[in-house]
Structure formats: structure tokens, C-alpha cells
mmCIF file of C-alpha atoms in Angstrom:
data_model
loop_
_atom_site.group_PDB
_atom_site.id
_atom_site.type_symbol
_atom_site.label_atom_id
_atom_site.label_comp_id
_atom_site.label_asym_id
_atom_site.label_seq_id
_atom_site.Cartn_x
_atom_site.Cartn_y
_atom_site.Cartn_z
ATOM 1 C CA MET I 6 4.073 -23.938 11.174
ATOM 2 C CA LYS I 7 0.469 -22.909 10.568
ATOM 3 C CA HIS I 8 -0.431 -20.453 7.789
ATOM 4 C CA ILE I 9 -3.807 -18.747 8.249
ATOM 5 C CA TYR I 10 -5.405 -16.852 5.367
ATOM 6 C CA LEU I 11 -7.955 -14.242 6.434
ATOM 7 C CA ILE I 12 -10.091 -13.465 3.392
ATOM 8 C CA ASN I 13 -12.196 -10.313 3.338
ATOM 9 C CA PRO I 14 -15.100 -11.137 0.977
ATOM 10 C CA ALA I 15 -16.027 -7.448 0.736
ATOM 11 C CA ALA I 16 -12.587 -6.341 -0.497
ATOM 12 C CA GLY I 17 -12.078 -5.274 -4.095
ATOM 13 C CA ARG I 18 -14.654 -5.286 -6.857
ATOM 14 C CA SER I 19 -15.755 -8.894 -6.255
ATOM 15 C CA ASP I 20 -15.447 -11.681 -3.692
ATOM 16 C CA SER I 21 -12.087 -13.427 -4.268
ATOM 17 C CA THR I 22 -12.719 -16.307 -1.840
ATOM 18 C CA ASP I 23 -13.148 -19.069 -4.435
ATOM 19 C CA VAL I 24 -10.131 -18.066 -6.541
ATOM 20 C CA LEU I 25 -7.846 -17.701 -3.513
ATOM 21 C CA SER I 26 -9.087 -20.960 -1.984
ATOM 22 C CA GLU I 27 -8.041 -22.905 -5.085
ATOM 23 C CA GLN I 28 -4.630 -21.211 -5.207
ATOM 24 C CA ILE I 29 -4.009 -21.884 -1.518
ATOM 25 C CA ARG I 30 -4.992 -25.536 -1.763
ATOM 26 C CA ALA I 31 -2.663 -26.032 -4.740
ATOM 27 C CA ALA I 32 0.275 -24.322 -2.992
ATOM 28 C CA TYR I 33 -0.041 -26.486 0.133
ATOM 29 C CA GLU I 34 -0.516 -29.887 -1.506
ATOM 30 C CA ASP I 35 2.951 -30.947 -0.341
ATOM 31 C CA GLY I 36 1.725 -30.972 3.264
ATOM 32 C CA GLU I 37 4.831 -29.162 4.553
ATOM 33 C CA HIS I 38 2.690 -26.575 6.356
ATOM 34 C CA GLU I 39 -0.937 -26.467 7.395
ATOM 35 C CA ALA I 40 -3.121 -23.868 5.685
ATOM 36 C CA VAL I 41 -6.317 -22.548 7.247
ATOM 37 C CA LEU I 42 -8.868 -20.274 5.545
ATOM 38 C CA TYR I 43 -11.014 -17.805 7.489
ATOM 39 C CA ARG I 44 -13.597 -15.419 6.000
ATOM 40 C CA THR I 45 -13.867 -12.200 7.973
ATOM 41 C CA ALA I 46 -17.365 -11.231 9.085
ATOM 42 C CA GLY I 47 -17.028 -7.439 9.126
ATOM 43 C CA VAL I 48 -14.991 -4.469 10.310
ATOM 44 C CA GLY I 49 -12.726 -5.399 13.247
ATOM 45 C CA ASP I 50 -13.234 -9.149 12.901
ATOM 46 C CA ALA I 51 -9.721 -9.777 11.551
ATOM 47 C CA THR I 52 -8.126 -8.010 14.524
ATOM 48 C CA ARG I 53 -10.286 -9.982 16.956
ATOM 49 C CA TYR I 54 -9.541 -13.327 15.300
ATOM 50 C CA VAL I 55 -5.761 -12.805 15.145
ATOM 51 C CA ARG I 56 -5.504 -11.531 18.715
ATOM 52 C CA GLU I 57 -7.605 -14.383 20.123
ATOM 53 C CA TYR I 58 -5.678 -17.003 18.152
ATOM 54 C CA CYS I 59 -2.299 -15.669 19.285
ATOM 55 C CA THR I 60 -3.461 -15.550 22.894
ATOM 56 C CA GLU I 61 -4.828 -19.100 22.807
ATOM 57 C CA HIS I 62 -1.754 -20.555 21.028
ATOM 58 C CA PRO I 63 1.217 -18.781 22.671
ATOM 59 C CA ASP I 64 3.781 -21.444 21.710
ATOM 60 C CA GLU I 65 2.775 -21.933 18.072
ATOM 61 C CA GLU I 66 4.686 -20.207 15.287
ATOM 62 C CA VAL I 67 2.007 -18.817 12.981
ATOM 63 C CA ARG I 68 1.668 -16.653 9.900
ATOM 64 C CA PHE I 69 -1.450 -14.631 9.120
ATOM 65 C CA TYR I 70 -2.069 -13.493 5.542
ATOM 66 C CA ALA I 71 -4.432 -10.560 5.051
ATOM 67 C CA CYS I 72 -6.349 -11.221 1.841
ATOM 68 C CA GLY I 73 -7.971 -7.881 1.142
ATOM 69 C CA GLY I 74 -7.028 -4.227 0.881
ATOM 70 C CA ASP I 75 -4.963 -1.945 3.100
ATOM 71 C CA GLY I 76 -7.739 -1.844 5.710
ATOM 72 C CA THR I 77 -7.719 -5.635 6.045
ATOM 73 C CA PHE I 78 -3.933 -5.661 6.325
ATOM 74 C CA ASN I 79 -4.146 -2.950 8.984
ATOM 75 C CA GLU I 80 -6.572 -5.072 11.029
ATOM 76 C CA VAL I 81 -4.447 -8.211 10.810
ATOM 77 C CA ALA I 82 -1.256 -6.326 11.714
ATOM 78 C CA ALA I 83 -2.999 -4.675 14.679
ATOM 79 C CA GLY I 84 -4.162 -8.065 15.940
ATOM 80 C CA ALA I 85 -0.660 -9.545 15.724
ATOM 81 C CA GLN I 86 1.056 -6.571 17.371
ATOM 82 C CA GLY I 87 2.967 -7.615 20.486
ATOM 83 C CA PHE I 88 3.020 -11.355 19.705
ATOM 84 C CA ALA I 89 6.566 -12.465 18.899
ATOM 85 C CA HIS I 90 5.415 -15.819 17.501
ATOM 86 C CA ALA I 91 3.184 -14.218 14.839
ATOM 87 C CA ALA I 92 4.080 -12.806 11.414
ATOM 88 C CA VAL I 93 1.809 -11.028 8.941
ATOM 89 C CA GLY I 94 1.626 -11.226 5.157
ATOM 90 C CA LEU I 95 -0.476 -9.492 2.514
ATOM 91 C CA ILE I 96 -2.342 -10.739 -0.551
ATOM 92 C CA PRO I 97 -3.616 -7.453 -2.026
ATOM 93 C CA VAL I 98 -7.071 -8.068 -3.487
ATOM 94 C CA GLY I 99 -8.482 -4.711 -2.387
ATOM 95 C CA THR I 100 -9.060 -1.561 -4.401
ATOM 96 C CA GLY I 101 -6.147 0.786 -3.657
ATOM 97 C CA ASN I 102 -3.499 -1.659 -2.379
ATOM 98 C CA ASP I 103 -1.086 1.138 -1.495
ATOM 99 C CA PHE I 104 1.142 -0.764 0.927
ATOM 100 C CA MET I 105 2.423 -3.137 -1.769
ATOM 101 C CA ARG I 106 3.565 -0.097 -3.754
ATOM 102 C CA ASN I 107 6.442 0.238 -1.271
ATOM 103 C CA PHE I 108 8.090 -2.843 -2.803
ATOM 104 C CA VAL I 109 9.719 -3.937 -6.054
ATOM 105 C CA GLY I 110 8.523 -7.252 -7.409
ATOM 106 C CA GLY I 111 5.041 -6.401 -6.195
ATOM 107 C CA GLU I 112 3.451 -9.034 -8.451
ATOM 108 C CA GLN I 113 4.830 -11.659 -6.052
ATOM 109 C CA PHE I 114 2.279 -10.609 -3.441
ATOM 110 C CA MET I 115 -0.341 -12.410 -5.547
ATOM 111 C CA ASN I 116 1.798 -15.555 -5.783
ATOM 112 C CA VAL I 117 0.684 -17.835 -2.940
ATOM 113 C CA SER I 118 3.724 -20.112 -3.374
ATOM 114 C CA ALA I 119 6.067 -17.095 -3.120
ATOM 115 C CA GLN I 120 4.215 -16.035 0.024
ATOM 116 C CA LYS I 121 4.451 -19.504 1.542
ATOM 117 C CA GLU I 122 8.237 -19.593 1.028
ATOM 118 C CA GLY I 123 8.784 -15.968 2.033
ATOM 119 C CA GLU I 124 11.059 -14.794 4.829
ATOM 120 C CA VAL I 125 10.079 -12.651 7.798
ATOM 121 C CA MET I 126 11.341 -9.056 7.765
ATOM 122 C CA GLU I 127 10.927 -6.566 10.598
ATOM 123 C CA LEU I 128 9.200 -3.328 9.562
ATOM 124 C CA ASP I 129 8.219 -0.237 11.522
ATOM 125 C CA LEU I 130 4.704 0.242 12.813
ATOM 126 C CA ILE I 131 2.694 3.415 13.442
ATOM 127 C CA ARG I 132 0.721 3.996 16.621
ATOM 128 C CA CYS I 133 -1.936 6.725 16.720
ATOM 129 C CA ASN I 134 -3.601 6.919 20.134
ATOM 130 C CA GLU I 135 -4.772 3.320 20.734
ATOM 131 C CA TYR I 136 -4.766 2.382 17.031
ATOM 132 C CA TYR I 137 -2.017 0.871 14.876
ATOM 133 C CA GLY I 138 -1.130 1.538 11.250
ATOM 134 C CA VAL I 139 1.276 0.067 8.727
ATOM 135 C CA ASN I 140 1.430 2.580 5.899
ATOM 136 C CA LEU I 141 0.151 6.127 6.211
ATOM 137 C CA LEU I 142 -2.083 8.465 8.202
ATOM 138 C CA ASN I 143 -3.601 11.638 6.789
ATOM 139 C CA THR I 144 -6.056 14.398 7.583
ATOM 140 C CA GLY I 145 -7.480 17.338 5.681
ATOM 141 C CA PHE I 146 -8.365 17.503 1.992
ATOM 142 C CA ASP I 147 -7.327 13.971 1.006
ATOM 143 C CA CYS I 148 -9.055 12.440 4.041
ATOM 144 C CA GLU I 149 -12.275 14.284 3.214
ATOM 145 C CA VAL I 150 -12.040 12.911 -0.330
ATOM 146 C CA VAL I 151 -12.036 9.384 1.139
ATOM 147 C CA VAL I 152 -15.146 10.218 3.183
ATOM 148 C CA LYS I 153 -16.952 11.781 0.220
ATOM 149 C CA THR I 154 -15.983 8.905 -2.096
ATOM 150 C CA SER I 155 -17.481 6.403 0.349
ATOM 151 C CA GLU I 156 -20.703 8.394 0.379
ATOM 152 C CA ILE I 157 -20.856 8.524 -3.420
ATOM 153 C CA LYS I 158 -20.220 4.779 -3.751
ATOM 154 C CA ARG I 159 -23.410 4.111 -1.814
ATOM 155 C CA SER I 160 -25.411 5.743 -4.584
ATOM 156 C CA ARG I 161 -26.694 3.388 -7.271
ATOM 157 C CA LEU I 162 -26.780 6.265 -9.740
ATOM 158 C CA VAL I 163 -22.972 6.717 -9.866
ATOM 159 C CA PRO I 164 -20.621 4.065 -11.341
ATOM 160 C CA LYS I 165 -18.037 3.066 -8.698
ATOM 161 C CA GLY I 166 -15.210 3.873 -11.088
ATOM 162 C CA MET I 167 -16.281 7.533 -11.120
ATOM 163 C CA ALA I 168 -16.704 7.899 -7.351
ATOM 164 C CA TYR I 169 -13.139 8.975 -6.495
ATOM 165 C CA GLY I 170 -12.973 11.596 -9.261
ATOM 166 C CA MET I 171 -16.292 13.041 -8.156
ATOM 167 C CA GLY I 172 -15.088 13.059 -4.548
ATOM 168 C CA VAL I 173 -12.003 15.063 -5.523
ATOM 169 C CA ALA I 174 -14.071 17.566 -7.522
ATOM 170 C CA ILE I 175 -16.585 18.113 -4.713
ATOM 171 C CA GLU I 176 -13.947 18.562 -2.029
ATOM 172 C CA LEU I 177 -11.913 20.879 -4.243
ATOM 173 C CA ILE I 178 -14.947 23.152 -4.488
ATOM 174 C CA ARG I 179 -15.503 22.935 -0.734
ATOM 175 C CA LYS I 180 -11.738 23.051 0.017
ATOM 176 C CA PRO I 181 -11.832 21.999 3.679
ATOM 177 C CA GLY I 182 -8.947 23.358 5.713
ATOM 178 C CA VAL I 183 -7.574 22.076 9.008
ATOM 179 C CA THR I 184 -6.700 24.147 12.071
ATOM 180 C CA VAL I 185 -4.268 22.242 14.257
ATOM 181 C CA GLU I 186 -1.779 22.684 17.097
ATOM 182 C CA LEU I 187 1.268 20.689 16.061
ATOM 183 C CA SER I 188 4.129 19.416 18.233
ATOM 184 C CA VAL I 189 7.077 17.465 16.788
ATOM 185 C CA ASP I 190 9.290 15.283 19.005
ATOM 186 C CA GLY I 191 8.131 17.114 22.125
ATOM 187 C CA SER I 192 8.553 20.661 20.800
ATOM 188 C CA GLU I 193 6.269 23.506 21.859
ATOM 189 C CA PRO I 194 2.916 23.296 20.012
ATOM 190 C CA VAL I 195 2.553 25.593 17.002
ATOM 191 C CA LYS I 196 -0.830 26.558 15.557
ATOM 192 C CA LYS I 197 -1.068 25.947 11.823
ATOM 193 C CA GLU I 198 -3.678 26.325 9.079
ATOM 194 C CA LEU I 199 -3.334 23.353 6.740
ATOM 195 C CA LEU I 200 -4.907 21.991 3.604
ATOM 196 C CA LEU I 201 -3.642 18.489 4.372
ATOM 197 C CA CYS I 202 -1.099 16.553 6.408
ATOM 198 C CA ALA I 203 0.329 13.076 5.709
ATOM 199 C CA VAL I 204 2.332 11.076 8.268
ATOM 200 C CA GLY I 205 3.696 7.612 7.668
ATOM 201 C CA ASN I 206 6.174 4.813 7.092
ATOM 202 C CA GLY I 207 5.106 4.167 3.502
ATOM 203 C CA ALA I 208 5.477 6.552 0.584
ATOM 204 C CA ARG I 209 2.119 6.189 -1.155
ATOM 205 C CA TYR I 210 -1.621 6.371 -0.634
ATOM 206 C CA GLY I 211 -4.810 7.113 -2.555
ATOM 207 C CA GLY I 212 -4.120 4.501 -5.232
ATOM 208 C CA GLY I 213 -0.717 5.872 -6.241
ATOM 209 C CA PHE I 214 -0.151 9.374 -4.831
ATOM 210 C CA THR I 215 3.329 9.815 -3.308
ATOM 211 C CA PRO I 216 3.209 12.399 -0.498
ATOM 212 C CA LEU I 217 6.192 10.898 1.383
ATOM 213 C CA PRO I 218 8.874 10.219 -1.267
ATOM 214 C CA PHE I 219 11.673 9.680 1.286
ATOM 215 C CA ALA I 220 9.728 7.287 3.518
ATOM 216 C CA SER I 221 11.391 4.071 4.637
ATOM 217 C CA LEU I 222 9.625 1.126 6.214
ATOM 218 C CA ARG I 223 12.696 0.358 8.333
ATOM 219 C CA ASP I 224 14.404 3.599 9.404
ATOM 220 C CA GLY I 225 12.664 4.006 12.783
ATOM 221 C CA LEU I 226 11.277 7.404 11.732
ATOM 222 C CA LEU I 227 8.008 8.927 10.588
ATOM 223 C CA ASP I 228 7.917 11.054 7.450
ATOM 224 C CA VAL I 229 5.636 14.088 7.538
ATOM 225 C CA CYS I 230 4.382 16.255 4.671
ATOM 226 C CA ILE I 231 2.287 19.333 5.450
ATOM 227 C CA VAL I 232 0.630 21.390 2.713
ATOM 228 C CA LYS I 233 -0.463 24.825 3.872
ATOM 229 C CA ASN I 234 -4.003 26.059 3.240
ATOM 230 C CA VAL I 235 -3.195 27.429 -0.200
ATOM 231 C CA SER I 236 -5.605 28.598 -2.893
ATOM 232 C CA ARG I 237 -7.381 26.148 -5.178
ATOM 233 C CA LEU I 238 -5.274 27.235 -8.143
ATOM 234 C CA THR I 239 -2.004 26.744 -6.243
ATOM 235 C CA PHE I 240 -3.141 23.322 -5.059
ATOM 236 C CA VAL I 241 -4.169 22.239 -8.558
ATOM 237 C CA LYS I 242 -0.710 23.235 -9.817
ATOM 238 C CA LEU I 243 0.872 21.146 -7.046
ATOM 239 C CA VAL I 244 -1.169 17.968 -7.587
ATOM 240 C CA GLY I 245 0.842 16.598 -10.525
ATOM 241 C CA SER I 246 4.198 16.703 -8.733
ATOM 242 C CA TYR I 247 2.555 15.588 -5.462
ATOM 243 C CA LYS I 248 1.293 12.450 -7.167
ATOM 244 C CA LYS I 249 4.715 11.653 -8.633
ATOM 245 C CA GLY I 250 6.569 12.383 -5.395
ATOM 246 C CA GLU I 251 8.430 15.305 -6.957
ATOM 247 C CA HIS I 252 6.931 18.109 -4.847
ATOM 248 C CA VAL I 253 9.713 18.438 -2.228
ATOM 249 C CA ILE I 254 11.727 21.061 -4.094
ATOM 250 C CA PRO I 255 12.821 24.644 -3.291
ATOM 251 C CA ARG I 256 10.099 26.422 -5.240
ATOM 252 C CA ASN I 257 7.464 24.709 -3.046
ATOM 253 C CA ALA I 258 9.138 25.556 0.281
ATOM 254 C CA LYS I 259 6.673 28.386 0.967
ATOM 255 C CA ILE I 260 3.603 26.181 0.590
ATOM 256 C CA LEU I 261 4.677 22.897 2.181
ATOM 257 C CA GLU I 262 6.825 21.449 4.938
ATOM 258 C CA TYR I 263 8.585 18.085 4.943
ATOM 259 C CA LEU I 264 10.359 16.501 7.894
ATOM 260 C CA LYS I 265 11.288 13.281 9.649
ATOM 261 C CA CYS I 266 10.588 12.623 13.331
ATOM 262 C CA ARG I 267 9.788 9.937 15.903
ATOM 263 C CA LYS I 268 6.674 11.491 17.397
ATOM 264 C CA ILE I 269 4.123 14.065 16.333
ATOM 265 C CA HIS I 270 1.129 15.363 18.258
ATOM 266 C CA MET I 271 -1.906 17.031 16.679
ATOM 267 C CA LYS I 272 -4.701 18.796 18.554
ATOM 268 C CA PHE I 273 -7.793 20.016 16.717
ATOM 269 C CA PRO I 274 -10.360 22.606 17.924
ATOM 270 C CA GLN I 275 -13.161 20.107 17.176
ATOM 271 C CA PRO I 276 -13.378 16.426 16.134
ATOM 272 C CA GLN I 277 -11.518 15.959 12.868
ATOM 273 C CA ASN I 278 -11.629 13.133 10.322
ATOM 274 C CA VAL I 279 -8.345 11.212 10.356
ATOM 275 C CA CYS I 280 -7.662 8.415 7.883
ATOM 276 C CA MET I 281 -5.166 5.629 8.651
ATOM 277 C CA ASP I 282 -4.589 2.945 6.022
ATOM 278 C CA GLY I 283 -7.899 3.859 4.427
ATOM 279 C CA GLU I 284 -9.989 3.690 7.617
ATOM 280 C CA VAL I 285 -11.498 6.984 8.813
ATOM 281 C CA ARG I 286 -12.077 7.903 12.469
ATOM 282 C CA GLN I 287 -12.944 11.204 14.147
ATOM 283 C CA MET I 288 -10.353 12.455 16.645
ATOM 284 C CA GLU I 289 -9.806 15.592 18.702
ATOM 285 C CA GLU I 290 -6.155 14.719 19.325
ATOM 286 C CA CYS I 291 -3.654 12.464 17.561
ATOM 287 C CA ASP I 292 -0.661 11.213 19.520
ATOM 288 C CA ILE I 293 1.399 9.576 16.769
ATOM 289 C CA GLU I 294 4.669 7.695 17.143
ATOM 290 C CA VAL I 295 6.743 5.132 15.290
ATOM 291 C CA ILE I 296 7.342 1.680 16.759
ATOM 292 C CA PRO I 297 10.676 0.567 15.259
ATOM 293 C CA ALA I 298 10.627 -3.053 14.051
ATOM 294 C CA GLY I 299 7.108 -3.390 15.452
ATOM 295 C CA LEU I 300 5.798 -5.533 12.600
ATOM 296 C CA ARG I 301 7.019 -9.020 11.624
ATOM 297 C CA PHE I 302 6.210 -9.016 7.918
ATOM 298 C CA VAL I 303 6.224 -11.951 5.498
ATOM 299 C CA LEU I 304 8.191 -10.825 2.442
ATOM 300 C CA PRO I 305 7.357 -12.940 -0.631
ATOM 301 C CA VAL I 306 10.182 -14.541 -2.583
ATOM 302 C CA GLY I 307 11.340 -12.172 -5.337
ATOM 303 C CA CYS I 308 10.145 -9.031 -3.544
ATOM 304 C CA ALA I 309 12.114 -6.285 -1.720
ATOM 305 C CA PRO I 310 11.428 -2.830 -0.220
ATOM 306 C CA ILE I 311 11.988 0.071 -2.607
ATOM 307 C CA VAL I 312 15.091 2.090 -1.728
ATOM 308 C CA ARG I 313 13.915 5.705 -1.615
ATOM 309 C CA PRO I 314 16.096 8.792 -2.195
ATOM 310 C CA GLU I 315 18.044 10.062 0.794
ATOM 311 C CA TYR I 316 16.305 12.852 2.686
ATOM 312 C CA ARG I 317 18.197 16.076 3.333
ATOM 313 C CA GLU I 318 17.025 18.643 5.837
ATOM 314 C CA ASP I 319 18.180 21.481 3.583
ATOM 315 C CA TRP I 320 15.825 20.414 0.771
ATOM 316 C CA SER I 321 14.319 23.910 0.625
ATOM 317 C CA GLU I 322 17.648 25.247 -0.637
ATOM 318 C CA ARG I 323 18.483 22.732 -3.363
ATOM 319 C CA GLU I 324 16.969 20.387 -5.918
ATOM 320 C CA ILE I 325 17.329 16.954 -4.340
ATOM 321 C CA LEU I 326 14.464 14.922 -5.682
ATOM 322 C CA VAL I 327 14.091 13.456 -9.167
ATOM 323 C CA GLY I 328 11.553 10.769 -9.968
ATOM 324 C CA ALA I 329 11.154 9.401 -6.446
ATOM 325 C CA GLY I 330 7.620 8.294 -7.200
ATOM 326 C CA LYS I 331 8.726 5.608 -9.621
#
């Protein structure tokens, strides 16, 4: 079986190609499997490479390891989608690395030998229009923070470590809201005024925030958290529990909604920034659905999905969530 490592040299704070190359060579000295290294050339190149390889080698069992951040993993997973002979792994050398936070034993993702000996597990996939995602999709305040942070990082006057905090501060002053017509599992569209909306399979994003504390990578459902367009003060009070995944409690029922579904449709009055696995695109409509067991994922030895608390539809009437962000 061939193991192909797609290394994104632009991921993280420095190019990890040399370090990973040495680790990969050492792990494959036994000659049991063939290892191939490929440096991606830019945005979309990983998807192109994986899709072309799978098409040209339809009878070859192959594993692709995304060596980068969540965006790189997204590209590799999108390229492998629909090919039963391909599996996808992750070596998280990016900045946020939110997908790995859905697992215990996360340090094993950096262990090339544990990756090489890992087993394939089927996980759910997200489809939004013609795009695919593995972790989480969001729009509104948090998405605009991603956009603003990217802008700030391009300035030589601001240290990169301060960019995200500055992005949050600027967007909090601006407080962009979202007007959207929302339909869940085919229901009649309802117009809503939101501050933000998160939809996903994974629980975390933004380097450790936990908007979807009940999310499972294998339940065949999407988790959805909607925060209404509340005041700045109310939002600031919510942020601490939102980060920990402890916000889905009765006293917050008037300012947020939480639900599970298979499909959700969003229609905006004008093009809206939508972020999926860290990559931002402008969309006028989002047709989002879960693809159960749509991703063949390489689970490193010593690693397992986190078991999240059980979701209850009557959460607004009782305290059901304690420490789900851990």
C-alpha cells in the first residue's frame, strides 16, 4: 500500500518539510510500505493532486496524509471524496489545528509511526453547495474575525501573534450581523437576525472555541448553534462559556438556539462570507447536508474520538451540560 504525504510548506509558523521528511524516512525504513512526499504548490493543489492520483490509480489502495492545518486537511479530504480505495490522515502542523481537538490522544497525530500503523475509521463529511468540509462551517461574527485576522497578518507592523486578538476587537466594535432565511430538514424558511451561526460535525474551531459541544463525527447528523444578534455586552458575557462549550443551558435559551439535523439551507440577501474549515468564500445561498460515513479517515494508534455529552432536545428547560469543552 502506498502512503503519500502532502506537505503544505506555507502551513504553521515555519516550513516543516525538512523535519517531516526525516521523520517519514525513519518510519518507513522497514520497506513494508512505500512513502511518497509531495509539496503542495498553493491553494487547491492538494485537492487536484489527490483527485488525479485516485483517478489514474483506481485499483491501488492508497493513504493520503495532509501535513498542514485544517485547510490542507479539507483539501485532501475533498480530493479523496468518492474514491473507496483512498483514505485520508492528518499531521497537524498548521496554526489552529481544530480537527484534531475532536480526539483523545491527539499527540499521536504527530507520530508518523502511529499514523503508518493506524486503522481506517469512517467519519461523516459535510457538503456545502459543491464544496466539502470535515469539521465546521460558520458565518457571521466569527467568520468576519477570520477575514479581518487575515488582513491584519499581511501588515508588517503587527506581530502575527496579536492578529487574532486585534481581529476580535475590531469586529466587536463593528459587530456585523447576519440576515438569513433558514430552513432545517426541509421546513418552511424562517427569517432570522443572527450574530453568528456554526454548523458542523466537529465540536471546536477558532483554535479552541467549542460552539458545538454535542457534535459527533459519526452520528450522521449536523450540529447547529445559532446566536441571535444580541448586544455587545450580552455577547461578551457569553464568550467565556461559548469557548468552554458550556453555553447550551436554560438561561441562554432566549439568545441562542441549538439543534441537530441532516440538512440546513441558508439564503442571504447579499453575498455573505462563509468559513468552512478555515477557508472563507462568499455565498448567497448555502445548501448544507451531512454525508454519513463519507470520509475514510486514518486514525493513529493510541487515538480515539472524544465521546461528547448526549444531546437532549429539551435543553432549554434543564441544566444538561457540564464541562463538555474539556
